[in-house]
XYZ file of C-alpha atoms in Angstrom:
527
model
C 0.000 0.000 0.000
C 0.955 3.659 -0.218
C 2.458 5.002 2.756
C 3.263 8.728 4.284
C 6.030 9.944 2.468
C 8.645 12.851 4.326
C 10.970 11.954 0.978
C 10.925 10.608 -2.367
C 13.708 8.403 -1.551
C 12.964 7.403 1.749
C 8.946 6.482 0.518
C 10.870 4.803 -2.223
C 12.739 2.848 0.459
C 9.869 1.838 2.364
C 8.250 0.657 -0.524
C 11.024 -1.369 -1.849
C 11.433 -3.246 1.511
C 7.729 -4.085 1.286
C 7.880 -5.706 -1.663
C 10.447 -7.370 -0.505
C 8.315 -8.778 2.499
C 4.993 -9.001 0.772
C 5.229 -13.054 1.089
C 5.187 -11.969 5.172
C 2.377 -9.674 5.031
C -1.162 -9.707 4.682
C -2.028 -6.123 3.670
C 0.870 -5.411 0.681
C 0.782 -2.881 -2.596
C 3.849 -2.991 -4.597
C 4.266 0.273 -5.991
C 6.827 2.679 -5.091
C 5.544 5.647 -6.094
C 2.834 6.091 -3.712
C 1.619 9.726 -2.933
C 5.130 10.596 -4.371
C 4.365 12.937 -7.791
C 7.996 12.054 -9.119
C 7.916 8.508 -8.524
C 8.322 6.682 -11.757
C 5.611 3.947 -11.155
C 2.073 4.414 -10.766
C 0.683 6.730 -7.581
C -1.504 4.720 -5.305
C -4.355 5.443 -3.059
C -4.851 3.444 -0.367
C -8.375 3.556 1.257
C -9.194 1.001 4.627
C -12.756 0.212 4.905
C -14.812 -2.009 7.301
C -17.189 -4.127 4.941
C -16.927 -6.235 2.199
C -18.492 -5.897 -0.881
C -21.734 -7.750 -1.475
C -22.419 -6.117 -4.916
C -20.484 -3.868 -7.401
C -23.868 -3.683 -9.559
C -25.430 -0.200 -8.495
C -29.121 -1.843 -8.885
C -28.069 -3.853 -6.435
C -26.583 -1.625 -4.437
C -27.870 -1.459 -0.166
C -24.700 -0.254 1.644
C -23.519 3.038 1.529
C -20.198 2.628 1.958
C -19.786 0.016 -1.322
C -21.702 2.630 -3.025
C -19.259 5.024 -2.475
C -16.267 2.833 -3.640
C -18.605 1.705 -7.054
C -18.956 5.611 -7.607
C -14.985 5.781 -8.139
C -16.250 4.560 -11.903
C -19.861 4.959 -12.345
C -21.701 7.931 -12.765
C -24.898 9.372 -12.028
C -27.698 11.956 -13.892
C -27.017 14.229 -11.275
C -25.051 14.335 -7.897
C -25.170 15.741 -4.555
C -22.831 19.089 -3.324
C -20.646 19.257 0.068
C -24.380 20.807 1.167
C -26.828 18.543 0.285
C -27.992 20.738 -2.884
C -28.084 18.864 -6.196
C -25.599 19.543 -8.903
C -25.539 18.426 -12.971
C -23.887 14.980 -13.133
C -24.203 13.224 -16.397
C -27.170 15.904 -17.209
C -26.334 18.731 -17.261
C -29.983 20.700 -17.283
C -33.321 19.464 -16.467
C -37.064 21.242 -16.585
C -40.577 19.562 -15.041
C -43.861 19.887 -16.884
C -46.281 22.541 -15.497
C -48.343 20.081 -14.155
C -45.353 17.886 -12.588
C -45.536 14.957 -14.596
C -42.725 14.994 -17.209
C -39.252 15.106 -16.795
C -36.946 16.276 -19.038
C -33.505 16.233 -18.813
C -30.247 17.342 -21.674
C -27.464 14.813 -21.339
C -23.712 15.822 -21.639
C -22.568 15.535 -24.548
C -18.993 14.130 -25.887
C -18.991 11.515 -22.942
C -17.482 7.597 -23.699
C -17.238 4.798 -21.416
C -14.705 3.274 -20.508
C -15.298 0.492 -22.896
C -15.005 2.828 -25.773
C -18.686 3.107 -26.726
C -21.134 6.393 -26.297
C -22.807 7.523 -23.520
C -26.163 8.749 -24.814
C -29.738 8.935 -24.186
C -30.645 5.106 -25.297
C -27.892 4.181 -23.074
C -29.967 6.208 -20.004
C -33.205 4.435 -21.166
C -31.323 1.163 -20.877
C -29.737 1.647 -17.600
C -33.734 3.471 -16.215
C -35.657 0.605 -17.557
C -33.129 -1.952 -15.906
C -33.948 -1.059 -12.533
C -37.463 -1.062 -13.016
C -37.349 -4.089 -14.703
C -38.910 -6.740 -11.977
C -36.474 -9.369 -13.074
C -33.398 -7.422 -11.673
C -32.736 -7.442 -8.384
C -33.033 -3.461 -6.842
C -33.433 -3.318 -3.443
C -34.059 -0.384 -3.316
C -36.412 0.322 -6.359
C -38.913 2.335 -4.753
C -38.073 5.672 -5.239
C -38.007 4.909 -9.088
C -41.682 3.485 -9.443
C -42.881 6.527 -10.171
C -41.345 6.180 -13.573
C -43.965 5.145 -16.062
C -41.786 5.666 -19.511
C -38.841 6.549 -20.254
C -37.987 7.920 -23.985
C -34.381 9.144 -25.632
C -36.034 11.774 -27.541
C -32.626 12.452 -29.453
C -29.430 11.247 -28.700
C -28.391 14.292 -25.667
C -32.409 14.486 -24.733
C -34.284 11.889 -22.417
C -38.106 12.145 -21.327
C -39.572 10.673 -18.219
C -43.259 10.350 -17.938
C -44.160 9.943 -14.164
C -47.187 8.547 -13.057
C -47.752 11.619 -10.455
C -45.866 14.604 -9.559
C -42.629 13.915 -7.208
C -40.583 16.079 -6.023
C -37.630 14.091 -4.885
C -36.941 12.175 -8.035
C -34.106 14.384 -9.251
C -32.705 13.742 -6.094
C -32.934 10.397 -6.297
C -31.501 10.401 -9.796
C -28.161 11.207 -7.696
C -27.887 8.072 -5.637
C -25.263 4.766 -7.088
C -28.540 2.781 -7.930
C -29.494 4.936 -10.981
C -25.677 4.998 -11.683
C -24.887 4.527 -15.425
C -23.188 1.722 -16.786
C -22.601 0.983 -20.835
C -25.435 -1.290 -22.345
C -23.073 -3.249 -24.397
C -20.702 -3.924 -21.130
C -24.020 -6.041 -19.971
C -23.068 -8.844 -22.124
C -19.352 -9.273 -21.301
C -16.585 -10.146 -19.340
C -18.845 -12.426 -17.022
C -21.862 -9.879 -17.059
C -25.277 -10.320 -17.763
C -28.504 -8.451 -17.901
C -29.494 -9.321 -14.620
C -26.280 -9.334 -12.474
C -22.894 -7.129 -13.296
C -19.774 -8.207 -11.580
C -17.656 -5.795 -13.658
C -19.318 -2.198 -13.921
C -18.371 -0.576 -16.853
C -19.187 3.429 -16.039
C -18.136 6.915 -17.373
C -16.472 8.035 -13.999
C -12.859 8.682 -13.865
C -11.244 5.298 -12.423
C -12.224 2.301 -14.191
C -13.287 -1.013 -12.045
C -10.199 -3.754 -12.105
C -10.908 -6.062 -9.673
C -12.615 -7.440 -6.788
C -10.925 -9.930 -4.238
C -14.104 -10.581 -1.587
C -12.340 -9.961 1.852
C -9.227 -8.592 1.165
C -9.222 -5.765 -1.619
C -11.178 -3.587 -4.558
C -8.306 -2.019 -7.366
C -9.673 1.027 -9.673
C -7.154 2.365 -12.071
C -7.091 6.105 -13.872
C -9.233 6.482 -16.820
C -7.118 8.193 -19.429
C -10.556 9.497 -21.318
C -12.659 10.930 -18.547
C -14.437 13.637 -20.028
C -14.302 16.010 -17.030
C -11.181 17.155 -14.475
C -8.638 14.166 -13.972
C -8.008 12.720 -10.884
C -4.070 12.891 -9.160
C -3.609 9.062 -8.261
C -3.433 6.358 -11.073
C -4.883 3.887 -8.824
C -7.086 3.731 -6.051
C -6.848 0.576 -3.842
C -10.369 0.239 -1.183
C -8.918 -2.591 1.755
C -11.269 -4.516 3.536
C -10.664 -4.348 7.312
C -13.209 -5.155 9.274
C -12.096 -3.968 12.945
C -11.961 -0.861 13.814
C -8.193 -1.035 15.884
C -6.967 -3.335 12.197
C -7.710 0.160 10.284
C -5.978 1.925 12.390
C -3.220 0.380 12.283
C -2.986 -0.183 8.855
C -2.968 4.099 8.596
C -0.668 4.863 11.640
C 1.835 2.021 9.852
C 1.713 4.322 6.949
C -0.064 0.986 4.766
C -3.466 3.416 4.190
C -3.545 6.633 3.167
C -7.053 7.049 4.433
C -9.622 4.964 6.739
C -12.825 5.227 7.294
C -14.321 5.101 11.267
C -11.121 4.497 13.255
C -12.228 3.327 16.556
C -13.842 6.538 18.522
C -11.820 5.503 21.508
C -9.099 6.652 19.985
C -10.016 9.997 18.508
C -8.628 12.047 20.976
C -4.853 10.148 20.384
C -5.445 10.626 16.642
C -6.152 13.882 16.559
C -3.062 14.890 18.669
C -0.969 12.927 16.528
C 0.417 15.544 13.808
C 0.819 12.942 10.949
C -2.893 11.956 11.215
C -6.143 14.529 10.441
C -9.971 13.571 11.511
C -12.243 14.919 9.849
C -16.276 14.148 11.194
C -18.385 14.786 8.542
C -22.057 15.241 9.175
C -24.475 11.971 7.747
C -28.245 11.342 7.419
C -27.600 7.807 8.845
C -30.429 6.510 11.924
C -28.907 3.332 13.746
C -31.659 1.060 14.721
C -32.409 -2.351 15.931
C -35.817 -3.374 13.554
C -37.991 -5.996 15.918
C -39.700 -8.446 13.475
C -42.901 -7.021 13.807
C -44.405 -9.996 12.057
C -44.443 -12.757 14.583
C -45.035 -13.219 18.440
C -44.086 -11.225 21.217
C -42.354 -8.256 18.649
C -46.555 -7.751 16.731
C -47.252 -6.612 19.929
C -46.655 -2.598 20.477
C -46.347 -2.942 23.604
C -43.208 -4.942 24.140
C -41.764 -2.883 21.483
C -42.309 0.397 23.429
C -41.123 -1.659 26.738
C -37.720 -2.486 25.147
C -37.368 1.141 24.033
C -37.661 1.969 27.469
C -35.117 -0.779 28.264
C -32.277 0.557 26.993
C -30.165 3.407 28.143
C -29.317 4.964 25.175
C -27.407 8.078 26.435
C -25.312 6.240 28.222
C -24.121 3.722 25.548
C -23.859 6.712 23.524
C -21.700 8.782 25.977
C -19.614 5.933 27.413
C -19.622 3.284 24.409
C -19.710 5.464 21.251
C -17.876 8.084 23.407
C -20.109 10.741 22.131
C -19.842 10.301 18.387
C -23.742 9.885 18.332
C -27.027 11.680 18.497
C -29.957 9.609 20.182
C -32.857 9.531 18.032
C -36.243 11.553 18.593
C -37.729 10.839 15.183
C -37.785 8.029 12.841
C -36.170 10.073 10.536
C -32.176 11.675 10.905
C -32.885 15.157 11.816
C -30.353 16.302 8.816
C -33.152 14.328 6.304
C -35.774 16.469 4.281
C -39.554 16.396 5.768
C -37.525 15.352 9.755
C -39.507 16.671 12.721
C -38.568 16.243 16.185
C -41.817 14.205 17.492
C -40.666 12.481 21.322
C -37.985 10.310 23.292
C -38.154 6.804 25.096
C -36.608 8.026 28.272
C -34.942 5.286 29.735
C -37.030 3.782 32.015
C -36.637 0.229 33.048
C -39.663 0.155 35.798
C -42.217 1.349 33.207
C -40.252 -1.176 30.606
C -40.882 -4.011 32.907
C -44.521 -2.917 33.672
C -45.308 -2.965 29.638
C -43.901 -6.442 29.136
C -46.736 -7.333 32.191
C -49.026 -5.903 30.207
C -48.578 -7.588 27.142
C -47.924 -10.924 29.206
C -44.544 -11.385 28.494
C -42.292 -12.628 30.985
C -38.069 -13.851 31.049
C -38.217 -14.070 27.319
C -35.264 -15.063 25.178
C -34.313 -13.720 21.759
C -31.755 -13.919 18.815
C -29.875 -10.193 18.464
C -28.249 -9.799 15.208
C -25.540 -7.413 14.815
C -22.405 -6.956 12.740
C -18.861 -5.775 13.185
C -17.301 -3.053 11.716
C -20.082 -1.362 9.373
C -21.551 1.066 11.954
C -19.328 2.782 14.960
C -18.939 0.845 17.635
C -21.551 -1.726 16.420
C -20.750 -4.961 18.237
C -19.826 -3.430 21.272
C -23.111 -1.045 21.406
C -25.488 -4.826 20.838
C -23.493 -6.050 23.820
C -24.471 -2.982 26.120
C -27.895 -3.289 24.610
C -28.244 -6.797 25.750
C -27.007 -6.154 29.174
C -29.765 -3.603 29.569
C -32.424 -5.735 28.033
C -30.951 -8.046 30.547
C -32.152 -6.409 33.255
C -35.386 -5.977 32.524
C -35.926 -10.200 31.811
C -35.343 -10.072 28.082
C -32.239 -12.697 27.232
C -30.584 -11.308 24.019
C -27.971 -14.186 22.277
C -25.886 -11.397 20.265
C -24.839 -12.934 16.890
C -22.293 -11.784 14.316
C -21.324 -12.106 10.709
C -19.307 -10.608 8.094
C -21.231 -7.895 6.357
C -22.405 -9.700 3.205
C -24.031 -12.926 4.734
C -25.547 -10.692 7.555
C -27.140 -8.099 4.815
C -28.342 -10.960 2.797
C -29.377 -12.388 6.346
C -31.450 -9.432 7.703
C -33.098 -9.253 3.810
C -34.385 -12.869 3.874
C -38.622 -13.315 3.783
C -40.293 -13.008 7.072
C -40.697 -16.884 7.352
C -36.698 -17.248 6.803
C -35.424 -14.588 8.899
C -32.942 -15.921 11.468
C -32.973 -13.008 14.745
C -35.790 -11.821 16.229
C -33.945 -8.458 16.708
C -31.230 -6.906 14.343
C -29.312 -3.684 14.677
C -28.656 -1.798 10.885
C -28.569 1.508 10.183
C -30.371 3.732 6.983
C -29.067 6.784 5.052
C -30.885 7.784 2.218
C -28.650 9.034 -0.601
C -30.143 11.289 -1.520
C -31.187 13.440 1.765
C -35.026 12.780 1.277
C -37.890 11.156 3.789
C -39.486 9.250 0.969
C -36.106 6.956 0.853
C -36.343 6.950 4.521
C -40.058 5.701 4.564
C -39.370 2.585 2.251
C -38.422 0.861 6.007
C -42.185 1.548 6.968
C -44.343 0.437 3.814
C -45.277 -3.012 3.172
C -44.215 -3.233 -0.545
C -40.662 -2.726 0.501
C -40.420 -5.760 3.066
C -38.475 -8.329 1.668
C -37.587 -9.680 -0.453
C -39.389 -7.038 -2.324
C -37.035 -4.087 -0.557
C -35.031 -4.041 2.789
C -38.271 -3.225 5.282
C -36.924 -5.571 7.359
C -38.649 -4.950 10.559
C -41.767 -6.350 8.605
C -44.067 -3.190 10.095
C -46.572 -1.698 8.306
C -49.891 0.405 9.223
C -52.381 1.702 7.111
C -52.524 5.325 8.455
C -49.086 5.718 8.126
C -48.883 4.426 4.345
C -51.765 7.092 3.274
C -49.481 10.058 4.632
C -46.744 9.191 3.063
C -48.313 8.176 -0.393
C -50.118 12.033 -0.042
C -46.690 13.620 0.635
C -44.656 12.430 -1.639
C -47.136 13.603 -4.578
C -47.625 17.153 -2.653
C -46.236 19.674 -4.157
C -46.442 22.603 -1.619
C -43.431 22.065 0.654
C -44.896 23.002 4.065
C -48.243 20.153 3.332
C -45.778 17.870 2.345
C -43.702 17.936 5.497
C -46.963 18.250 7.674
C -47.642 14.949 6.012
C -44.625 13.317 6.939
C -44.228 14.859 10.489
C -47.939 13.432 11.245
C -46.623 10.225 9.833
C -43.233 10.205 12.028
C -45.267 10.053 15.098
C -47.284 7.417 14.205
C -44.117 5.558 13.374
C -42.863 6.921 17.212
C -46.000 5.759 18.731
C -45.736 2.160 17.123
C -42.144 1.634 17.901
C -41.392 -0.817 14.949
C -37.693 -0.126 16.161
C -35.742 0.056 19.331
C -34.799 3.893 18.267
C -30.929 4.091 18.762
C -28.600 7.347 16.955
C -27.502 8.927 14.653
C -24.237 8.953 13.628
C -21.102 11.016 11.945
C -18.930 9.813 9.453
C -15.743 9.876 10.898
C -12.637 9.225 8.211
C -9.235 9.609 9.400
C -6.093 10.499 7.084
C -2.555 11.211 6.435
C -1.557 14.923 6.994
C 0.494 14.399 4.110
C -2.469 14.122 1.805
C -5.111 16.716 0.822
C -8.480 17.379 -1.002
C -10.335 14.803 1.188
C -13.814 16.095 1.726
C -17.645 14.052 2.155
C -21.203 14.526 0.707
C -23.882 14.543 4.076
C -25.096 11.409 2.655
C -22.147 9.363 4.769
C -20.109 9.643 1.752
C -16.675 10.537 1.714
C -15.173 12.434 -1.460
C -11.653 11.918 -1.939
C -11.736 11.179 -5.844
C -9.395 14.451 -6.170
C -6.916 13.989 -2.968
C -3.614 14.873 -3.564
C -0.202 15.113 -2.076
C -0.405 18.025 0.651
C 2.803 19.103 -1.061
């Protein structure tokens, strides 16, 4: 990997005596240019992460994090700013009809990908009427129903006809799902209509490789239409614990990880060779009862276990303050939030609803994995102690991030816990995304609604709001909805969290999108 360099020759040392020892170590990237601009060999940018891949298709896409390291080569319509506010991406103008229900955007022009062949409007049509297409797997497909037709009116134009007015679509035209890929990059290099393993995009690295549980290689992509990037090759490691990253950046093997353990944040930021920067995210952390079978269909042993659980303190002594407790259903940095109550801890009144509903020394499965939220594993442990106390047994059980999201995403009839912590951030800033988790057409294996919830009240609001057009009905929509949700309690209501990536000093240009993205496709050598 690339390390921090104080010299060409002395990075050029390191490196060499790396190579030599790669048959002796686990995490190794033989290149000895690095972050070094005069270095003869290619410039590498080594990123530590905490989750494997489970996809690199972007209809597939469920995990923030692997959307972020797909988006090193695939493109989207339009993107989100530093601020939330959508920019042009691929299109580079758009207009709606006067009565909402059309559409239309202008495509850039003069753009290839990276197999050679043009990026036009049939090739948007293609990649639009993929992930509507039932027979492809999108999990999260919702927010693109509203699509009724799409049409390349001329090779830069493209028409959407929408089945109702909706306001957040050009938003949602931002997020990896509705990224681009070529249409004739379907049919190759182990590809196929309904599963890509090699994404062919338009962004400025193009996809090399994958190796599940150890590494994901992009190189440079000497055509990009738009600014080119410093590093010929970006290198995303998979490390799943937290104290593995950070050692892999102190050692000098990463350039960049993402969520160092928050124990250590105050030692980090004191040491001079290492920056932190916490980035604000529209992630909620939640454990999603399965509302669909016996005692979890009852409200009032969901309400009792939010009352269970001491939130602040896990928050303040286990997350060490990196975390906002939740007071909504919704992150308050999400379009349409409103602050609607709190489950003050309160084990007496916890134990008295589980009386109530009849419930007494139960014992449950608690699903939870390691290294994709802060502190994840260690905050279901504290959980469980809690829930402990007030007679509910949790058996906390792991697994590496793929087989646990494919886990958590099984039908109702073949899920495995009775309990699972996971977290949400809608890409693209918006309640709608947010209120897939709370709508019956998006439990699985239709969508990831995994807590299996669903109430008819609720479902009316938020179909109203998201055709309402007038801002303040809309959000009176969805604020009358959030309480509902509250009152129901189809999660034990955890946090929010920040993104928190630490970096070498030595390296600049590393910024985030509020989405719990980071953006570091133009770092550079600080000097």
């Amino acid at each position: 990997m690339g390390s921090r360099r104080t010299s060409t020759s002395s990075a050029s040392a390191r490196a060499a005596v790396a190579c030599l020892a790669a048959s002796g170590l686990v995490l190794v990237s033989c290149t000895t240019g690095g972050n070094d601009p005069s270095a003869s060999a290619d410039r590498t940018f080594d990123i530590g992460i905490g989750v494997d891949l489970d996809t690199v298709d972007p209809a597939q896409m469920t995990t923030t994090t692997v959307q972020n390291v797909v988006d090193y080569g695939v493109e989207t319509l339009t993107k989100l700013d530093k601020d939330g506010k959508v920019q042009p991406g691929l299109a580079t103008s758009w207009k709606t009809s006067g009565d909402g229900k059309v559409l239309t955007l202008t495509l850039r022009d003069g753009v290839t990908f990276h197999d050679g062949t043009d990026f036009d409007a049939e090739a948007v049509k293609f990649n639009l009427d993929r992930i509507l297409d039932q027979k492809v797997k999108v999990p999260i497909r919702g927010v693109y129903e509203v699509i009724s037709k799409v049409t390349a009116t001329d090779a830069t134009t493209v028409r959407l006809d929408l089945d109702h007015p909706d306001p957040n679509l050009i938003n949602n035209l931002s997020t990896t799902i509705s990224g681009i890929l070529s249409p004739d990059s379907t049919k190759k290099d182990g590809n196929s209509y309904t599963n890509i393993v090699k994404p062919v995009g338009t962004g400025p690295y193009t996809f090399v490789d994958l190796k599940k549980g150890d590494q994901a290689v992009f190189k440079k992509y000497a055509d990009y239409w738009g600014k080119k990037p410093y590093y010929d090759r970006v290198v995303f490691h998979i490390v799943p614990e937290g104290n593995s990253r950070e050692a892999i950046l102190r050692s000098g093997q990463a350039d960049m990880i993402m969520n160092p353990p928050v124990s250590d944040l105050e030692a980090l930021d004191k040491d001079a060779s290492i920056d932190i920067l916490k980035a604000p995210s529209d992630r909620a952390v939640f454990i999603a009862f399965n509302n669909s079978k016996p005692p979890f269909d009852d409200k009032l042993v969901r309400q009792a276990l939010n009352y269970a659980v001491d939130k602040k303190n896990i928050a303040d002594k286990v997350l060490f303050g990196a975390v906002d407790t939740m007071d909504s259903p919704l992150a308050a940095s999400l379009n349409g939030y409103c602050e609607v109550g709190d489950y003050a801890f309160d084990q007496k009144k916890a134990k008295q609803l589980l009386a109530d509903a009849g419930v007494d020394k139960l014992t449950v499965t608690f699903g939870t994995p390691t290294g994709r939220y802060l502190q994840d594993k260690q905050a279901a442990q504290a959980i469980a102690a809690n829930l402990k106390d007030v007679g509910v047994t949790a058996k906390v059980r792991t697994m590496d991030w793929p087989s646990y999201q494919a886990a958590t995403a099984e039908p109702k009839a073949q899920q495995q816990f009775d309990l699972h912590l996971l977290g949400w951030a809608p890409g693209s800033l918006d309640a709608p995304t947010q209120f897939q988790m709370f709508q019956r057409s998006q439990w699985p294996p239709n969508g990831l609604a995994t807590s299996f919830y669903t109430n008819p009240k609720v479902e009316t609001l938020i179909a109203k709001g998201n055709r309402e057009l007038d801002t303040e009905k809309r959000n009176t929509m969805y604020c009358d909805a959030q309480k509902l949700i509250w009152d129901d309690a189809p999660w034990l209501f955890l946090w929010s969290q920040t993104l928190v990536l630490a970096h070498s000093s030595d390296v600049t240009g590393i910024s985030y999108i509020p989405n719990e993205k980071f953006d570091t496709i133009y770092a550079k050598p600080a000097k």
